[in-house]
Structures are given as structure tokens and as C-alpha cells.
Amino acid sequence: MWKKILWLQEPVNVDDVFIDIGGNSLTATRCVNMIKAAFNVDVPLDLFFMDDGTVAVLAKLIDERATGEVRTTR
């Protein structure tokens, strides 16, 4: 999703931070809308601007909100 929205040529790594790879408020808003449409899950816009706003963190949040289960990291 990030690769498509940010028009990136190279792959996006799960540890990439959204703003570090070119994300901004407009592209973050597009991501929030795409996530809502695809998974029927609301994610906070500010997640994309945090130091740990990575693909991995976002995926975990989507999974938790979609399933209602909180997963711990090992």
C-alpha cells in the first residue's frame, strides 16, 4: 500500500518509517482511507508521523482492531 501511495520504485520494508520514506499528511490520509475501505478498521492519522510508524506497527494495529485481540510482541 505504501509503495503504491508514495510512488516508490523500491520495495517497502516492514521496518520503514512512513515519513522517512516520503510520506506526508496527504498520503497518510490516503492510507487511512484505504485501510478503512479494505479492512473496515479505523487507524489514527498520527500513527503515520510517530518515530515507530512502521509497516509492522501498522499491521499489528490493523490485526488487533480487526480481530479484537491484542497481541504482545516477543
PDB file of N, CA, C, O and CB in Angstrom:
ATOM      1  N   MET A   1       0.821  -1.187   0.000  1.00  0.00           N
ATOM      2  CA  MET A   1       0.000   0.000   0.000  1.00  0.00           C
ATOM      3  C   MET A   1       0.870   1.258   0.000  1.00  0.00           C
ATOM      4  O   MET A   1       0.629   2.183  -0.776  1.00  0.00           O
ATOM      5  CB  MET A   1      -0.936  -0.006   1.203  1.00  0.00           C
ATOM      6  N   TRP A   2       1.891   1.290   0.880  1.00  0.00           N
ATOM      7  CA  TRP A   2       2.749   2.477   0.955  1.00  0.00           C
ATOM      8  C   TRP A   2       3.501   2.672  -0.347  1.00  0.00           C
ATOM      9  O   TRP A   2       3.660   3.801  -0.812  1.00  0.00           O
ATOM     10  CB  TRP A   2       3.739   2.361   2.125  1.00  0.00           C
ATOM     11  N   LYS A   3       3.964   1.580  -0.940  1.00  0.00           N
ATOM     12  CA  LYS A   3       4.716   1.677  -2.197  1.00  0.00           C
ATOM     13  C   LYS A   3       3.844   2.322  -3.278  1.00  0.00           C
ATOM     14  O   LYS A   3       4.308   3.167  -4.044  1.00  0.00           O
ATOM     15  CB  LYS A   3       5.204   0.270  -2.658  1.00  0.00           C
ATOM     16  N   LYS A   4       2.599   1.915  -3.326  1.00  0.00           N
ATOM     17  CA  LYS A   4       1.671   2.454  -4.327  1.00  0.00           C
ATOM     18  C   LYS A   4       1.366   3.930  -4.054  1.00  0.00           C
ATOM     19  O   LYS A   4       1.437   4.756  -4.963  1.00  0.00           O
ATOM     20  CB  LYS A   4       0.363   1.636  -4.340  1.00  0.00           C
ATOM     21  N   ILE A   5       1.032   4.255  -2.825  1.00  0.00           N
ATOM     22  CA  ILE A   5       0.645   5.628  -2.476  1.00  0.00           C
ATOM     23  C   ILE A   5       1.810   6.602  -2.614  1.00  0.00           C
ATOM     24  O   ILE A   5       1.628   7.745  -3.032  1.00  0.00           O
ATOM     25  CB  ILE A   5       0.102   5.676  -1.052  1.00  0.00           C
ATOM     26  N   LEU A   6       3.011   6.141  -2.257  1.00  0.00           N
ATOM     27  CA  LEU A   6       4.185   7.019  -2.302  1.00  0.00           C
ATOM     28  C   LEU A   6       4.932   6.952  -3.636  1.00  0.00           C
ATOM     29  O   LEU A   6       5.950   7.621  -3.813  1.00  0.00           O
ATOM     30  CB  LEU A   6       5.133   6.660  -1.177  1.00  0.00           C
ATOM     31  N   TRP A   7       4.435   6.158  -4.558  1.00  0.00           N
ATOM     32  CA  TRP A   7       5.034   6.020  -5.883  1.00  0.00           C
ATOM     33  C   TRP A   7       6.504   5.606  -5.783  1.00  0.00           C
ATOM     34  O   TRP A   7       7.365   6.180  -6.449  1.00  0.00           O
ATOM     35  CB  TRP A   7       4.907   7.337  -6.663  1.00  0.00           C
ATOM     36  N   LEU A   8       6.776   4.620  -4.959  1.00  0.00           N
ATOM     37  CA  LEU A   8       8.150   4.164  -4.760  1.00  0.00           C
ATOM     38  C   LEU A   8       8.506   3.083  -5.768  1.00  0.00           C
ATOM     39  O   LEU A   8       7.664   2.266  -6.140  1.00  0.00           O
ATOM     40  CB  LEU A   8       8.345   3.642  -3.331  1.00  0.00           C
ATOM     41  N   GLN A   9       9.741   3.083  -6.200  1.00  0.00           N
ATOM     42  CA  GLN A   9      10.233   2.050  -7.105  1.00  0.00           C
ATOM     43  C   GLN A   9      10.747   0.838  -6.330  1.00  0.00           C
ATOM     44  O   GLN A   9      10.568  -0.305  -6.749  1.00  0.00           O
ATOM     45  CB  GLN A   9      11.340   2.611  -8.001  1.00  0.00           C
ATOM     46  N   GLU A  10      11.387   1.108  -5.193  1.00  0.00           N
ATOM     47  CA  GLU A  10      11.972   0.031  -4.396  1.00  0.00           C
ATOM     48  C   GLU A  10      10.932  -0.531  -3.418  1.00  0.00           C
ATOM     49  O   GLU A  10       9.958   0.142  -3.083  1.00  0.00           O
ATOM     50  CB  GLU A  10      13.220   0.539  -3.628  1.00  0.00           C
ATOM     51  N   PRO A  11      11.150  -1.768  -2.964  1.00  0.00           N
ATOM     52  CA  PRO A  11      10.216  -2.367  -2.005  1.00  0.00           C
ATOM     53  C   PRO A  11      10.212  -1.620  -0.674  1.00  0.00           C
ATOM     54  O   PRO A  11      11.195  -0.979  -0.303  1.00  0.00           O
ATOM     55  CB  PRO A  11      10.568  -3.834  -1.773  1.00  0.00           C
ATOM     56  N   VAL A  12       9.104  -1.714   0.028  1.00  0.00           N
ATOM     57  CA  VAL A  12       8.983  -1.135   1.360  1.00  0.00           C
ATOM     58  C   VAL A  12       9.252  -2.245   2.369  1.00  0.00           C
ATOM     59  O   VAL A  12       8.670  -3.327   2.285  1.00  0.00           O
ATOM     60  CB  VAL A  12       7.566  -0.485   1.583  1.00  0.00           C
ATOM     61  N   ASN A  13      10.133  -1.971   3.319  1.00  0.00           N
ATOM     62  CA  ASN A  13      10.492  -2.920   4.366  1.00  0.00           C
ATOM     63  C   ASN A  13       9.536  -2.754   5.540  1.00  0.00           C
ATOM     64  O   ASN A  13       9.019  -1.659   5.762  1.00  0.00           O
ATOM     65  CB  ASN A  13      11.963  -2.719   4.820  1.00  0.00           C
ATOM     66  N   VAL A  14       9.294  -3.817   6.292  1.00  0.00           N
ATOM     67  CA  VAL A  14       8.373  -3.734   7.433  1.00  0.00           C
ATOM     68  C   VAL A  14       8.860  -2.772   8.505  1.00  0.00           C
ATOM     69  O   VAL A  14       8.069  -2.309   9.326  1.00  0.00           O
ATOM     70  CB  VAL A  14       8.175  -5.106   8.042  1.00  0.00           C
ATOM     71  N   ASP A  15      10.152  -2.465   8.507  1.00  0.00           N
ATOM     72  CA  ASP A  15      10.716  -1.546   9.498  1.00  0.00           C
ATOM     73  C   ASP A  15      10.861  -0.115   8.988  1.00  0.00           C
ATOM     74  O   ASP A  15      11.376   0.742   9.705  1.00  0.00           O
ATOM     75  CB  ASP A  15      12.057  -2.050   9.943  1.00  0.00           C
ATOM     76  N   ASP A  16      10.413   0.158   7.756  1.00  0.00           N
ATOM     77  CA  ASP A  16      10.466   1.521   7.224  1.00  0.00           C
ATOM     78  C   ASP A  16       9.460   2.409   7.951  1.00  0.00           C
ATOM     79  O   ASP A  16       8.327   2.004   8.211  1.00  0.00           O
ATOM     80  CB  ASP A  16      10.188   1.525   5.703  1.00  0.00           C
ATOM     81  N   VAL A  17       9.891   3.618   8.271  1.00  0.00           N
ATOM     82  CA  VAL A  17       9.026   4.610   8.918  1.00  0.00           C
ATOM     83  C   VAL A  17       8.396   5.467   7.820  1.00  0.00           C
ATOM     84  O   VAL A  17       9.086   5.949   6.922  1.00  0.00           O
ATOM     85  CB  VAL A  17       9.834   5.502   9.947  1.00  0.00           C
ATOM     86  N   PHE A  18       7.093   5.648   7.902  1.00  0.00           N
ATOM     87  CA  PHE A  18       6.320   6.314   6.858  1.00  0.00           C
ATOM     88  C   PHE A  18       6.917   7.648   6.425  1.00  0.00           C
ATOM     89  O   PHE A  18       7.130   7.867   5.233  1.00  0.00           O
ATOM     90  CB  PHE A  18       4.915   6.529   7.331  1.00  0.00           C
ATOM     91  N   ILE A  19       7.187   8.533   7.366  1.00  0.00           N
ATOM     92  CA  ILE A  19       7.690   9.860   6.990  1.00  0.00           C
ATOM     93  C   ILE A  19       9.121   9.802   6.464  1.00  0.00           C
ATOM     94  O   ILE A  19       9.530  10.668   5.690  1.00  0.00           O
ATOM     95  CB  ILE A  19       7.621  10.804   8.183  1.00  0.00           C
ATOM     96  N   ASP A  20       9.879   8.799   6.873  1.00  0.00           N
ATOM     97  CA  ASP A  20      11.262   8.674   6.404  1.00  0.00           C
ATOM     98  C   ASP A  20      11.353   8.249   4.940  1.00  0.00           C
ATOM     99  O   ASP A  20      12.372   8.481   4.290  1.00  0.00           O
ATOM    100  CB  ASP A  20      12.009   7.679   7.264  1.00  0.00           C
ATOM    101  N   ILE A  21      10.303   7.633   4.424  1.00  0.00           N
ATOM    102  CA  ILE A  21      10.339   7.191   3.029  1.00  0.00           C
ATOM    103  C   ILE A  21       9.493   8.081   2.125  1.00  0.00           C
ATOM    104  O   ILE A  21       9.171   7.704   0.998  1.00  0.00           O
ATOM    105  CB  ILE A  21       9.859   5.750   2.925  1.00  0.00           C
ATOM    106  N   GLY A  22       9.133   9.269   2.623  1.00  0.00           N
ATOM    107  CA  GLY A  22       8.468  10.248   1.775  1.00  0.00           C
ATOM    108  C   GLY A  22       7.004  10.510   2.073  1.00  0.00           C
ATOM    109  O   GLY A  22       6.347  11.244   1.336  1.00  0.00           O
ATOM    110  N   GLY A  23       6.483   9.925   3.138  1.00  0.00           N
ATOM    111  CA  GLY A  23       5.085  10.148   3.483  1.00  0.00           C
ATOM    112  C   GLY A  23       4.835  11.558   3.999  1.00  0.00           C
ATOM    113  O   GLY A  23       5.722  12.188   4.575  1.00  0.00           O
ATOM    114  N   ASN A  24       3.619  12.042   3.786  1.00  0.00           N
ATOM    115  CA  ASN A  24       3.210  13.356   4.292  1.00  0.00           C
ATOM    116  C   ASN A  24       1.743  13.278   4.707  1.00  0.00           C
ATOM    117  O   ASN A  24       1.144  12.203   4.671  1.00  0.00           O
ATOM    118  CB  ASN A  24       3.431  14.480   3.212  1.00  0.00           C
ATOM    119  N   SER A  25       1.171  14.393   5.094  1.00  0.00           N
ATOM    120  CA  SER A  25      -0.201  14.366   5.608  1.00  0.00           C
ATOM    121  C   SER A  25      -1.218  13.917   4.555  1.00  0.00           C
ATOM    122  O   SER A  25      -2.187  13.233   4.884  1.00  0.00           O
ATOM    123  CB  SER A  25      -0.582  15.740   6.127  1.00  0.00           C
ATOM    124  N   LEU A  26      -1.008  14.289   3.316  1.00  0.00           N
ATOM    125  CA  LEU A  26      -1.946  13.883   2.265  1.00  0.00           C
ATOM    126  C   LEU A  26      -1.868  12.392   1.986  1.00  0.00           C
ATOM    127  O   LEU A  26      -2.894  11.726   1.845  1.00  0.00           O
ATOM    128  CB  LEU A  26      -1.674  14.659   0.986  1.00  0.00           C
ATOM    129  N   THR A  27      -0.648  11.865   1.904  1.00  0.00           N
ATOM    130  CA  THR A  27      -0.507  10.434   1.642  1.00  0.00           C
ATOM    131  C   THR A  27      -0.930   9.611   2.856  1.00  0.00           C
ATOM    132  O   THR A  27      -1.443   8.504   2.697  1.00  0.00           O
ATOM    133  CB  THR A  27       0.940  10.101   1.256  1.00  0.00           C
ATOM    134  N   ALA A  28      -0.727  10.126   4.051  1.00  0.00           N
ATOM    135  CA  ALA A  28      -1.187   9.427   5.258  1.00  0.00           C
ATOM    136  C   ALA A  28      -2.713   9.350   5.269  1.00  0.00           C
ATOM    137  O   ALA A  28      -3.283   8.323   5.638  1.00  0.00           O
ATOM    138  CB  ALA A  28      -0.673  10.143   6.538  1.00  0.00           C
ATOM    139  N   THR A  29      -3.363  10.424   4.870  1.00  0.00           N
ATOM    140  CA  THR A  29      -4.826  10.431   4.801  1.00  0.00           C
ATOM    141  C   THR A  29      -5.319   9.412   3.786  1.00  0.00           C
ATOM    142  O   THR A  29      -6.317   8.732   4.022  1.00  0.00           O
ATOM    143  CB  THR A  29      -5.346  11.833   4.440  1.00  0.00           C
ATOM    144  N   ARG A  30      -4.635   9.303   2.671  1.00  0.00           N
ATOM    145  CA  ARG A  30      -4.993   8.288   1.671  1.00  0.00           C
ATOM    146  C   ARG A  30      -4.846   6.891   2.249  1.00  0.00           C
ATOM    147  O   ARG A  30      -5.689   6.027   2.005  1.00  0.00           O
ATOM    148  CB  ARG A  30      -4.121   8.432   0.413  1.00  0.00           C
ATOM    149  N   CYS A  31      -3.777   6.659   3.017  1.00  0.00           N
ATOM    150  CA  CYS A  31      -3.570   5.353   3.657  1.00  0.00           C
ATOM    151  C   CYS A  31      -4.702   5.035   4.626  1.00  0.00           C
ATOM    152  O   CYS A  31      -5.241   3.928   4.614  1.00  0.00           O
ATOM    153  CB  CYS A  31      -2.221   5.321   4.398  1.00  0.00           C
ATOM    154  N   VAL A  32      -5.062   5.995   5.458  1.00  0.00           N
ATOM    155  CA  VAL A  32      -6.146   5.794   6.427  1.00  0.00           C
ATOM    156  C   VAL A  32      -7.431   5.408   5.696  1.00  0.00           C
ATOM    157  O   VAL A  32      -8.135   4.493   6.123  1.00  0.00           O
ATOM    158  CB  VAL A  32      -6.371   7.075   7.278  1.00  0.00           C
ATOM    159  N   ASN A  33      -7.737   6.094   4.606  1.00  0.00           N
ATOM    160  CA  ASN A  33      -8.944   5.804   3.838  1.00  0.00           C
ATOM    161  C   ASN A  33      -8.880   4.435   3.170  1.00  0.00           C
ATOM    162  O   ASN A  33      -9.882   3.720   3.136  1.00  0.00           O
ATOM    163  CB  ASN A  33      -9.166   6.878   2.789  1.00  0.00           C
ATOM    164  N   MET A  34      -7.725   4.063   2.642  1.00  0.00           N
ATOM    165  CA  MET A  34      -7.567   2.748   2.016  1.00  0.00           C
ATOM    166  C   MET A  34      -7.699   1.628   3.045  1.00  0.00           C
ATOM    167  O   MET A  34      -8.295   0.589   2.762  1.00  0.00           O
ATOM    168  CB  MET A  34      -6.208   2.654   1.309  1.00  0.00           C
ATOM    169  N   ILE A  35      -7.150   1.837   4.227  1.00  0.00           N
ATOM    170  CA  ILE A  35      -7.246   0.833   5.294  1.00  0.00           C
ATOM    171  C   ILE A  35      -8.700   0.667   5.723  1.00  0.00           C
ATOM    172  O   ILE A  35      -9.165  -0.455   5.923  1.00  0.00           O
ATOM    173  CB  ILE A  35      -6.368   1.233   6.510  1.00  0.00           C
ATOM    174  N   LYS A  36      -9.407   1.765   5.862  1.00  0.00           N
ATOM    175  CA  LYS A  36     -10.826   1.713   6.234  1.00  0.00           C
ATOM    176  C   LYS A  36     -11.620   0.948   5.183  1.00  0.00           C
ATOM    177  O   LYS A  36     -12.461   0.117   5.524  1.00  0.00           O
ATOM    178  CB  LYS A  36     -11.400   3.139   6.406  1.00  0.00           C
ATOM    179  N   ALA A  37     -11.358   1.223   3.908  1.00  0.00           N
ATOM    180  CA  ALA A  37     -12.080   0.556   2.828  1.00  0.00           C
ATOM    181  C   ALA A  37     -11.738  -0.934   2.742  1.00  0.00           C
ATOM    182  O   ALA A  37     -12.617  -1.763   2.507  1.00  0.00           O
ATOM    183  CB  ALA A  37     -11.772   1.235   1.501  1.00  0.00           C
ATOM    184  N   ALA A  38     -10.474  -1.265   2.929  1.00  0.00           N
ATOM    185  CA  ALA A  38     -10.035  -2.652   2.773  1.00  0.00           C
ATOM    186  C   ALA A  38     -10.350  -3.529   3.979  1.00  0.00           C
ATOM    187  O   ALA A  38     -10.725  -4.691   3.821  1.00  0.00           O
ATOM    188  CB  ALA A  38      -8.561  -2.685   2.511  1.00  0.00           C
ATOM    189  N   PHE A  39     -10.200  -2.979   5.181  1.00  0.00           N
ATOM    190  CA  PHE A  39     -10.303  -3.793   6.396  1.00  0.00           C
ATOM    191  C   PHE A  39     -11.428  -3.367   7.338  1.00  0.00           C
ATOM    192  O   PHE A  39     -11.663  -4.018   8.357  1.00  0.00           O
ATOM    193  CB  PHE A  39      -9.005  -3.745   7.136  1.00  0.00           C
ATOM    194  N   ASN A  40     -12.123  -2.279   7.004  1.00  0.00           N
ATOM    195  CA  ASN A  40     -13.158  -1.717   7.875  1.00  0.00           C
ATOM    196  C   ASN A  40     -12.608  -1.446   9.275  1.00  0.00           C
ATOM    197  O   ASN A  40     -13.249  -1.742  10.283  1.00  0.00           O
ATOM    198  CB  ASN A  40     -14.363  -2.667   7.957  1.00  0.00           C
ATOM    199  N   VAL A  41     -11.412  -0.879   9.305  1.00  0.00           N
ATOM    200  CA  VAL A  41     -10.706  -0.574  10.552  1.00  0.00           C
ATOM    201  C   VAL A  41     -10.279   0.888  10.514  1.00  0.00           C
ATOM    202  O   VAL A  41      -9.763   1.370   9.505  1.00  0.00           O
ATOM    203  CB  VAL A  41      -9.467  -1.517  10.756  1.00  0.00           C
ATOM    204  N   ASP A  42     -10.499   1.584  11.617  1.00  0.00           N
ATOM    205  CA  ASP A  42     -10.025   2.961  11.749  1.00  0.00           C
ATOM    206  C   ASP A  42      -8.646   2.957  12.393  1.00  0.00           C
ATOM    207  O   ASP A  42      -8.436   2.321  13.426  1.00  0.00           O
ATOM    208  CB  ASP A  42     -11.018   3.818  12.583  1.00  0.00           C
ATOM    209  N   VAL A  43      -7.715   3.664  11.783  1.00  0.00           N
ATOM    210  CA  VAL A  43      -6.388   3.838  12.379  1.00  0.00           C
ATOM    211  C   VAL A  43      -6.146   5.334  12.552  1.00  0.00           C
ATOM    212  O   VAL A  43      -6.584   6.136  11.727  1.00  0.00           O
ATOM    213  CB  VAL A  43      -5.264   3.178  11.492  1.00  0.00           C
ATOM    214  N   PRO A  44      -5.454   5.709  13.616  1.00  0.00           N
ATOM    215  CA  PRO A  44      -5.212   7.135  13.852  1.00  0.00           C
ATOM    216  C   PRO A  44      -4.209   7.712  12.859  1.00  0.00           C
ATOM    217  O   PRO A  44      -3.181   7.100  12.571  1.00  0.00           O
ATOM    218  CB  PRO A  44      -4.712   7.355  15.277  1.00  0.00           C
ATOM    219  N   LEU A  45      -4.516   8.874  12.350  1.00  0.00           N
ATOM    220  CA  LEU A  45      -3.637   9.543  11.397  1.00  0.00           C
ATOM    221  C   LEU A  45      -2.260   9.806  11.994  1.00  0.00           C
ATOM    222  O   LEU A  45      -1.254   9.722  11.290  1.00  0.00           O
ATOM    223  CB  LEU A  45      -4.261  10.851  10.935  1.00  0.00           C
ATOM    224  N   ASP A  46      -2.209  10.123  13.279  1.00  0.00           N
ATOM    225  CA  ASP A  46      -0.916  10.452  13.893  1.00  0.00           C
ATOM    226  C   ASP A  46       0.040   9.265  13.963  1.00  0.00           C
ATOM    227  O   ASP A  46       1.240   9.461  14.153  1.00  0.00           O
ATOM    228  CB  ASP A  46      -1.138  10.991  15.282  1.00  0.00           C
ATOM    229  N   LEU A  47      -0.462   8.042  13.815  1.00  0.00           N
ATOM    230  CA  LEU A  47       0.414   6.870  13.798  1.00  0.00           C
ATOM    231  C   LEU A  47       1.470   6.990  12.693  1.00  0.00           C
ATOM    232  O   LEU A  47       2.602   6.535  12.855  1.00  0.00           O
ATOM    233  CB  LEU A  47      -0.414   5.586  13.602  1.00  0.00           C
ATOM    234  N   PHE A  48       1.094   7.598  11.590  1.00  0.00           N
ATOM    235  CA  PHE A  48       1.995   7.716  10.448  1.00  0.00           C
ATOM    236  C   PHE A  48       3.133   8.709  10.689  1.00  0.00           C
ATOM    237  O   PHE A  48       4.103   8.741   9.931  1.00  0.00           O
ATOM    238  CB  PHE A  48       1.214   8.131   9.226  1.00  0.00           C
ATOM    239  N   PHE A  49       3.017   9.508  11.730  1.00  0.00           N
ATOM    240  CA  PHE A  49       4.028  10.531  11.999  1.00  0.00           C
ATOM    241  C   PHE A  49       4.837  10.262  13.257  1.00  0.00           C
ATOM    242  O   PHE A  49       5.620  11.106  13.691  1.00  0.00           O
ATOM    243  CB  PHE A  49       3.373  11.873  12.113  1.00  0.00           C
ATOM    244  N   MET A  50       4.648   9.093  13.838  1.00  0.00           N
ATOM    245  CA  MET A  50       5.414   8.706  15.020  1.00  0.00           C
ATOM    246  C   MET A  50       6.745   8.096  14.602  1.00  0.00           C
ATOM    247  O   MET A  50       6.888   7.599  13.485  1.00  0.00           O
ATOM    248  CB  MET A  50       4.615   7.712  15.890  1.00  0.00           C
ATOM    249  N   ASP A  51       7.713   8.139  15.505  1.00  0.00           N
ATOM    250  CA  ASP A  51       9.026   7.554  15.213  1.00  0.00           C
ATOM    251  C   ASP A  51       8.946   6.066  14.937  1.00  0.00           C
ATOM    252  O   ASP A  51       9.796   5.513  14.239  1.00  0.00           O
ATOM    253  CB  ASP A  51       9.974   7.803  16.364  1.00  0.00           C
ATOM    254  N   ASP A  52       7.924   5.411  15.483  1.00  0.00           N
ATOM    255  CA  ASP A  52       7.762   3.980  15.236  1.00  0.00           C
ATOM    256  C   ASP A  52       6.575   3.706  14.310  1.00  0.00           C
ATOM    257  O   ASP A  52       5.945   2.653  14.405  1.00  0.00           O
ATOM    258  CB  ASP A  52       7.579   3.232  16.560  1.00  0.00           C
ATOM    259  N   GLY A  53       6.273   4.643  13.423  1.00  0.00           N
ATOM    260  CA  GLY A  53       5.180   4.479  12.468  1.00  0.00           C
ATOM    261  C   GLY A  53       5.607   3.620  11.291  1.00  0.00           C
ATOM    262  O   GLY A  53       5.737   4.100  10.165  1.00  0.00           O
ATOM    263  N   THR A  54       5.823   2.337  11.573  1.00  0.00           N
ATOM    264  CA  THR A  54       6.320   1.408  10.560  1.00  0.00           C
ATOM    265  C   THR A  54       5.197   0.536  10.012  1.00  0.00           C
ATOM    266  O   THR A  54       4.088   0.514  10.546  1.00  0.00           O
ATOM    267  CB  THR A  54       7.427   0.530  11.142  1.00  0.00           C
ATOM    268  N   VAL A  55       5.506  -0.179   8.938  1.00  0.00           N
ATOM    269  CA  VAL A  55       4.570  -1.144   8.377  1.00  0.00           C
ATOM    270  C   VAL A  55       4.209  -2.180   9.438  1.00  0.00           C
ATOM    271  O   VAL A  55       3.043  -2.545   9.583  1.00  0.00           O
ATOM    272  CB  VAL A  55       5.169  -1.829   7.123  1.00  0.00           C
ATOM    273  N   ALA A  56       5.209  -2.654  10.179  1.00  0.00           N
ATOM    274  CA  ALA A  56       4.976  -3.678  11.200  1.00  0.00           C
ATOM    275  C   ALA A  56       4.019  -3.188  12.282  1.00  0.00           C
ATOM    276  O   ALA A  56       3.109  -3.916  12.678  1.00  0.00           O
ATOM    277  CB  ALA A  56       6.298  -4.103  11.833  1.00  0.00           C
ATOM    278  N   VAL A  57       4.213  -1.975  12.759  1.00  0.00           N
ATOM    279  CA  VAL A  57       3.336  -1.410  13.795  1.00  0.00           C
ATOM    280  C   VAL A  57       1.921  -1.232  13.247  1.00  0.00           C
ATOM    281  O   VAL A  57       0.944  -1.537  13.931  1.00  0.00           O
ATOM    282  CB  VAL A  57       3.890  -0.051  14.304  1.00  0.00           C
ATOM    283  N   LEU A  58       1.816  -0.744  12.028  1.00  0.00           N
ATOM    284  CA  LEU A  58       0.510  -0.545  11.414  1.00  0.00           C
ATOM    285  C   LEU A  58      -0.204  -1.882  11.209  1.00  0.00           C
ATOM    286  O   LEU A  58      -1.398  -1.994  11.489  1.00  0.00           O
ATOM    287  CB  LEU A  58       0.657   0.190  10.075  1.00  0.00           C
ATOM    288  N   ALA A  59       0.509  -2.886  10.727  1.00  0.00           N
ATOM    289  CA  ALA A  59      -0.087  -4.208  10.508  1.00  0.00           C
ATOM    290  C   ALA A  59      -0.598  -4.802  11.816  1.00  0.00           C
ATOM    291  O   ALA A  59      -1.680  -5.388  11.856  1.00  0.00           O
ATOM    292  CB  ALA A  59       0.935  -5.156   9.863  1.00  0.00           C
ATOM    293  N   LYS A  60       0.173  -4.653  12.877  1.00  0.00           N
ATOM    294  CA  LYS A  60      -0.236  -5.164  14.193  1.00  0.00           C
ATOM    295  C   LYS A  60      -1.510  -4.461  14.662  1.00  0.00           C
ATOM    296  O   LYS A  60      -2.426  -5.107  15.173  1.00  0.00           O
ATOM    297  CB  LYS A  60       0.899  -4.969  15.235  1.00  0.00           C
ATOM    298  N   LEU A  61      -1.569  -3.153  14.490  1.00  0.00           N
ATOM    299  CA  LEU A  61      -2.746  -2.388  14.899  1.00  0.00           C
ATOM    300  C   LEU A  61      -3.979  -2.801  14.094  1.00  0.00           C
ATOM    301  O   LEU A  61      -5.059  -2.978  14.658  1.00  0.00           O
ATOM    302  CB  LEU A  61      -2.488  -0.885  14.733  1.00  0.00           C
ATOM    303  N   ILE A  62      -3.820  -2.953  12.793  1.00  0.00           N
ATOM    304  CA  ILE A  62      -4.943  -3.380  11.946  1.00  0.00           C
ATOM    305  C   ILE A  62      -5.433  -4.751  12.388  1.00  0.00           C
ATOM    306  O   ILE A  62      -6.637  -4.969  12.516  1.00  0.00           O
ATOM    307  CB  ILE A  62      -4.529  -3.412  10.452  1.00  0.00           C
ATOM    308  N   ASP A  63      -4.506  -5.675  12.621  1.00  0.00           N
ATOM    309  CA  ASP A  63      -4.866  -7.023  13.052  1.00  0.00           C
ATOM    310  C   ASP A  63      -5.613  -6.996  14.384  1.00  0.00           C
ATOM    311  O   ASP A  63      -6.636  -7.663  14.539  1.00  0.00           O
ATOM    312  CB  ASP A  63      -3.614  -7.893  13.170  1.00  0.00           C
ATOM    313  N   GLU A  64      -5.104  -6.231  15.334  1.00  0.00           N
ATOM    314  CA  GLU A  64      -5.747  -6.140  16.649  1.00  0.00           C
ATOM    315  C   GLU A  64      -7.155  -5.560  16.548  1.00  0.00           C
ATOM    316  O   GLU A  64      -8.084  -6.055  17.187  1.00  0.00           O
ATOM    317  CB  GLU A  64      -4.902  -5.285  17.593  1.00  0.00           C
ATOM    318  N   ARG A  65      -7.304  -4.534  15.760  1.00  0.00           N
ATOM    319  CA  ARG A  65      -8.621  -3.888  15.652  1.00  0.00           C
ATOM    320  C   ARG A  65      -9.593  -4.732  14.838  1.00  0.00           C
ATOM    321  O   ARG A  65     -10.796  -4.710  15.098  1.00  0.00           O
ATOM    322  CB  ARG A  65      -8.484  -2.503  15.018  1.00  0.00           C
ATOM    323  N   ALA A  66      -9.090  -5.470  13.864  1.00  0.00           N
ATOM    324  CA  ALA A  66      -9.959  -6.316  13.047  1.00  0.00           C
ATOM    325  C   ALA A  66     -10.424  -7.551  13.813  1.00  0.00           C
ATOM    326  O   ALA A  66     -11.560  -7.996  13.647  1.00  0.00           O
ATOM    327  CB  ALA A  66      -9.236  -6.739  11.772  1.00  0.00           C
ATOM    328  N   THR A  67      -9.550  -8.104  14.652  1.00  0.00           N
ATOM    329  CA  THR A  67      -9.884  -9.332  15.373  1.00  0.00           C
ATOM    330  C   THR A  67     -10.358  -9.084  16.792  1.00  0.00           C
ATOM    331  O   THR A  67     -10.981  -9.953  17.402  1.00  0.00           O
ATOM    332  CB  THR A  67      -8.699 -10.241  15.401  1.00  0.00           C
ATOM    333  N   GLY A  68     -10.066  -7.903  17.322  1.00  0.00           N
ATOM    334  CA  GLY A  68     -10.407  -7.605  18.706  1.00  0.00           C
ATOM    335  C   GLY A  68      -9.445  -8.218  19.703  1.00  0.00           C
ATOM    336  O   GLY A  68      -9.701  -8.202  20.907  1.00  0.00           O
ATOM    337  N   GLU A  69      -8.325  -8.764  19.204  1.00  0.00           N
ATOM    338  CA  GLU A  69      -7.323  -9.388  20.069  1.00  0.00           C
ATOM    339  C   GLU A  69      -6.074  -8.527  20.117  1.00  0.00           C
ATOM    340  O   GLU A  69      -5.588  -8.067  19.084  1.00  0.00           O
ATOM    341  CB  GLU A  69      -6.978 -10.810  19.576  1.00  0.00           C
ATOM    342  N   VAL A  70      -5.558  -8.311  21.313  1.00  0.00           N
ATOM    343  CA  VAL A  70      -4.304  -7.582  21.476  1.00  0.00           C
ATOM    344  C   VAL A  70      -3.181  -8.596  21.525  1.00  0.00           C
ATOM    345  O   VAL A  70      -3.191  -9.513  22.346  1.00  0.00           O
ATOM    346  CB  VAL A  70      -4.316  -6.690  22.761  1.00  0.00           C
ATOM    347  N   ARG A  71      -2.212  -8.426  20.638  1.00  0.00           N
ATOM    348  CA  ARG A  71      -1.086  -9.356  20.578  1.00  0.00           C
ATOM    349  C   ARG A  71       0.134  -8.712  21.209  1.00  0.00           C
ATOM    350  O   ARG A  71       0.392  -7.523  21.018  1.00  0.00           O
ATOM    351  CB  ARG A  71      -0.787  -9.776  19.118  1.00  0.00           C
ATOM    352  N   THR A  72       0.873  -9.495  21.954  1.00  0.00           N
ATOM    353  CA  THR A  72       2.107  -8.998  22.560  1.00  0.00           C
ATOM    354  C   THR A  72       3.276  -9.333  21.661  1.00  0.00           C
ATOM    355  O   THR A  72       3.262 -10.337  20.949  1.00  0.00           O
ATOM    356  CB  THR A  72       2.319  -9.593  23.969  1.00  0.00           C
ATOM    357  N   THR A  73       4.286  -8.483  21.701  1.00  0.00           N
ATOM    358  CA  THR A  73       5.484  -8.696  20.901  1.00  0.00           C
ATOM    359  C   THR A  73       6.480  -9.485  21.724  1.00  0.00           C
ATOM    360  O   THR A  73       6.688  -9.205  22.904  1.00  0.00           O
ATOM    361  CB  THR A  73       6.097  -7.352  20.430  1.00  0.00           C
ATOM    362  N   ARG A  74       7.096 -10.475  21.095  1.00  0.00           N
ATOM    363  CA  ARG A  74       8.090 -11.298  21.797  1.00  0.00           C
ATOM    364  C   ARG A  74       9.463 -10.926  21.388  1.00  0.00           C
ATOM    365  O   ARG A  74      10.432 -11.511  21.873  1.00  0.00           O
ATOM    366  CB  ARG A  74       7.868 -12.765  21.543  1.00  0.00           C
TER     367      ARG A  74
END
